[in-house]
Structure formats: structure tokens, C-alpha cells
Tab-separated table of C-alpha atoms in Angstrom:
chain	number	residue	atom	x	y	z
A	1	MET	CA	70.537	33.874	130.071
A	2	LYS	CA	72.905	31.371	131.277
A	3	ILE	CA	76.635	31.618	131.958
A	4	LYS	CA	77.397	28.971	129.088
A	5	ASP	CA	75.109	30.853	126.625
A	6	ILE	CA	76.434	34.031	127.023
A	7	GLN	CA	79.901	32.450	126.638
A	8	GLU	CA	78.911	30.961	123.193
A	9	GLU	CA	77.319	34.192	122.256
A	10	ILE	CA	80.825	36.006	123.071
A	11	VAL	CA	83.091	33.267	121.083
A	12	ASP	CA	80.777	33.810	118.206
A	13	GLU	CA	81.122	37.561	118.137
A	14	PHE	CA	84.908	37.134	118.253
A	15	SER	CA	84.888	34.696	115.388
A	16	MET	CA	83.562	37.559	113.313
A	17	PHE	CA	86.801	39.143	113.375
A	18	ASP	CA	89.506	38.434	110.694
A	19	ASP	CA	92.319	39.653	112.834
A	20	TRP	CA	93.392	40.829	116.277
A	21	MET	CA	93.627	44.355	115.510
A	22	GLN	CA	89.975	44.074	114.906
A	23	ARG	CA	89.188	42.284	118.101
A	24	TYR	CA	91.200	44.544	120.259
A	25	GLU	CA	88.972	47.282	118.673
A	26	TYR	CA	85.979	45.336	119.923
A	27	ILE	CA	87.278	45.225	123.321
A	28	ILE	CA	87.926	48.647	123.593
A	29	ASP	CA	84.499	49.444	122.274
A	30	LEU	CA	82.889	46.735	124.949
A	31	GLY	CA	84.596	48.781	127.371
A	32	LYS	CA	83.417	52.241	126.478
A	33	ASN	CA	79.926	50.770	126.976
A	34	LEU	CA	80.822	49.580	130.662
A	35	PRO	CA	78.101	50.922	132.828
A	36	LEU	CA	80.007	53.450	135.058
A	37	ILE	CA	80.844	52.404	138.617
A	38	LYS	CA	79.958	54.673	141.397
A	39	GLU	CA	82.745	56.572	142.640
A	40	GLU	CA	82.597	55.331	146.244
A	41	PHE	CA	83.162	52.115	145.040
A	42	LYS	CA	86.634	53.251	143.646
A	43	SER	CA	88.449	52.473	146.687
A	44	GLU	CA	91.504	50.902	147.693
A	45	GLU	CA	89.378	47.463	149.067
A	46	ASN	CA	87.743	47.274	145.274
A	47	LEU	CA	91.215	47.745	143.431
A	48	ILE	CA	92.175	43.947	141.727
A	49	LYS	CA	95.699	43.549	143.051
A	50	GLY	CA	97.632	41.925	140.292
A	51	CYS	CA	96.649	44.007	137.380
A	52	GLN	CA	99.149	46.381	135.705
A	53	SER	CA	96.584	49.155	135.678
A	54	LYS	CA	93.852	49.728	138.110
A	55	VAL	CA	90.675	47.917	137.946
A	56	TRP	CA	88.011	48.403	140.489
A	57	LEU	CA	85.543	45.365	140.894
A	58	GLN	CA	82.386	45.733	143.388
A	59	GLY	CA	79.939	43.191	143.282
A	60	GLU	CA	76.631	42.678	145.628
A	61	GLN	CA	74.037	40.592	145.820
A	62	ASN	CA	70.237	41.482	144.700
A	63	ASP	CA	67.325	39.192	144.604
A	64	GLY	CA	69.535	35.978	144.923
A	65	MET	CA	71.939	37.060	141.841
A	66	VAL	CA	75.510	38.600	141.871
A	67	VAL	CA	75.440	41.885	140.265
A	68	PHE	CA	79.049	43.396	139.427
A	69	THR	CA	80.168	46.662	138.184
A	70	ALA	CA	83.659	47.695	137.497
A	71	ASP	CA	86.027	50.331	136.061
A	72	SER	CA	89.485	50.709	134.830
A	73	ASP	CA	92.083	53.408	134.045
A	74	ALA	CA	93.274	51.820	130.953
A	75	ILE	CA	90.790	51.114	127.923
A	76	LEU	CA	91.631	47.772	127.080
A	77	THR	CA	91.734	46.333	130.398
A	78	LYS	CA	88.099	48.211	130.917
A	79	GLY	CA	87.115	46.011	127.622
A	80	ILE	CA	88.300	42.783	129.567
A	81	ILE	CA	86.714	43.503	132.483
A	82	ALA	CA	83.442	44.332	130.500
A	83	ILE	CA	83.214	40.735	129.065
A	84	LEU	CA	83.590	39.276	132.453
A	85	ILE	CA	81.031	41.160	133.920
A	86	ARG	CA	78.886	40.517	130.835
A	87	VAL	CA	78.954	36.837	131.513
A	88	PHE	CA	79.112	37.166	135.283
A	89	SER	CA	76.647	39.854	136.299
A	90	ASN	CA	73.200	38.882	137.265
A	91	GLN	CA	74.254	35.128	137.892
A	92	LYS	CA	73.555	33.109	140.577
A	93	ALA	CA	76.705	32.557	143.248
A	94	GLU	CA	76.947	28.897	142.780
A	95	ASP	CA	76.515	29.115	138.860
A	96	ILE	CA	79.619	31.671	139.068
A	97	ILE	CA	81.812	29.263	140.987
A	98	ALA	CA	80.836	26.574	139.128
A	99	ALA	CA	81.557	28.064	135.546
A	100	ASP	CA	84.340	27.242	133.127
A	101	MET	CA	86.472	29.399	131.684
A	102	ASN	CA	87.122	27.673	128.413
A	103	PHE	CA	85.555	30.711	126.486
A	104	ILE	CA	88.799	32.808	127.155
A	105	ASP	CA	90.719	30.346	125.526
A	106	GLU	CA	88.158	29.589	122.571
A	107	ILE	CA	88.310	33.390	122.068
A	108	GLY	CA	92.001	33.478	122.021
A	109	LEU	CA	92.433	36.222	124.646
A	110	LYS	CA	94.925	35.068	127.334
A	111	GLU	CA	97.461	34.523	124.485
A	112	HIS	CA	96.904	38.019	122.629
A	113	LEU	CA	97.786	39.865	125.885
A	114	SER	CA	101.099	40.622	127.184
A	115	PRO	CA	102.094	38.368	130.265
A	116	THR	CA	101.237	41.293	132.732
A	117	ARG	CA	97.856	41.879	131.258
A	118	ALA	CA	97.181	38.201	131.177
A	119	ASN	CA	97.908	37.727	134.975
A	120	GLY	CA	95.800	40.563	135.392
A	121	LEU	CA	92.526	38.398	133.788
A	122	VAL	CA	93.521	35.591	136.232
A	123	SER	CA	93.203	38.127	139.016
A	124	MET	CA	89.923	39.334	137.753
A	125	ILE	CA	88.586	36.222	137.142
A	126	LYS	CA	89.718	34.981	140.561
A	127	ASN	CA	88.086	38.260	142.520
A	128	ILE	CA	84.592	37.761	140.711
A	129	LYS	CA	84.887	34.095	142.005
A	130	MET	CA	85.718	35.303	145.546
A	131	TYR	CA	82.915	37.376	145.727
A	132	ALA	CA	80.657	34.776	144.321
A	133	LEU	CA	82.116	32.049	147.079
A	134	ALA	CA	81.549	35.063	149.759
A	135	PHE	CA	77.863	35.497	148.543
A	136	ASN	CA	77.679	31.632	148.216
A	137	ALA	CA	78.548	31.195	151.950
A	138	LYS	CA	76.048	33.770	153.076
A	139	LYS	CA	73.130	31.395	152.216
């Protein structure tokens, strides 16, 4: 599935909820279903700088696709990274680099986060794109 299609799916899912309390609950549920990152990847080098809570992101290339795993010590943040992994994992590096991030504004995520969490979201996206750039450069 293409990045744009996954983003549209997420926008549709968020539009089903009437208010932000329901959306927060949904984000938390997504975090609970995030596949576990291997303990060895919960290292200092995989820790995303700029996040209020601890967020670990690990990426590897597998058959030309970038595959991400992540975890966080905060349930809401874990849900946010779960959304990003759903969009960007198992995608080609060049597609991740070129991806538009408008879906975050469409679902209203950034405006409903505290400033520190919004900065963390930006840092998560930046790290995902950095992995993609590194894998793309290795071609």
C-alpha cells in the first residue's frame, strides 16, 4: 500500500470520532498494538532527541523496503509513533523522503498536542526521514 493511501485511511479513521478525547483514546489503542521493539534497540543511539518522553526508533532495510520498529515510555507518544510507523514502515526510502506530511494537519494532531509533544512529533518525523536518506544514499 502506498504512503498516500495509508495517510488517507488514517484521516478517514480520525474523522469517525466526534471529539479529541475519543481520538486520544484511539491513539493510545494504536500504541498498545505497536509491535515490540527488540530490547537491544532500546539504546541511547536509537533514542529520539527532542521528545519529552523516551522514544526509541530503529530502522533497517529489508528487500529494498525500510522497516521501522519503535517504543516509548509514554502511552500517548507510543500511539503517535505507531501512526508514523504504520505510514512509513515497509516503504521504499525514496518514497519516505518524498512523502508529504499534510495528513498530520488534516487529522489535527499537531494542534491538539502540547508544544513539547508537537516538537517530539517533528523530531520523530525527522528521524524517520533521516533513516530513509541514509538508506537511499547506500544504493
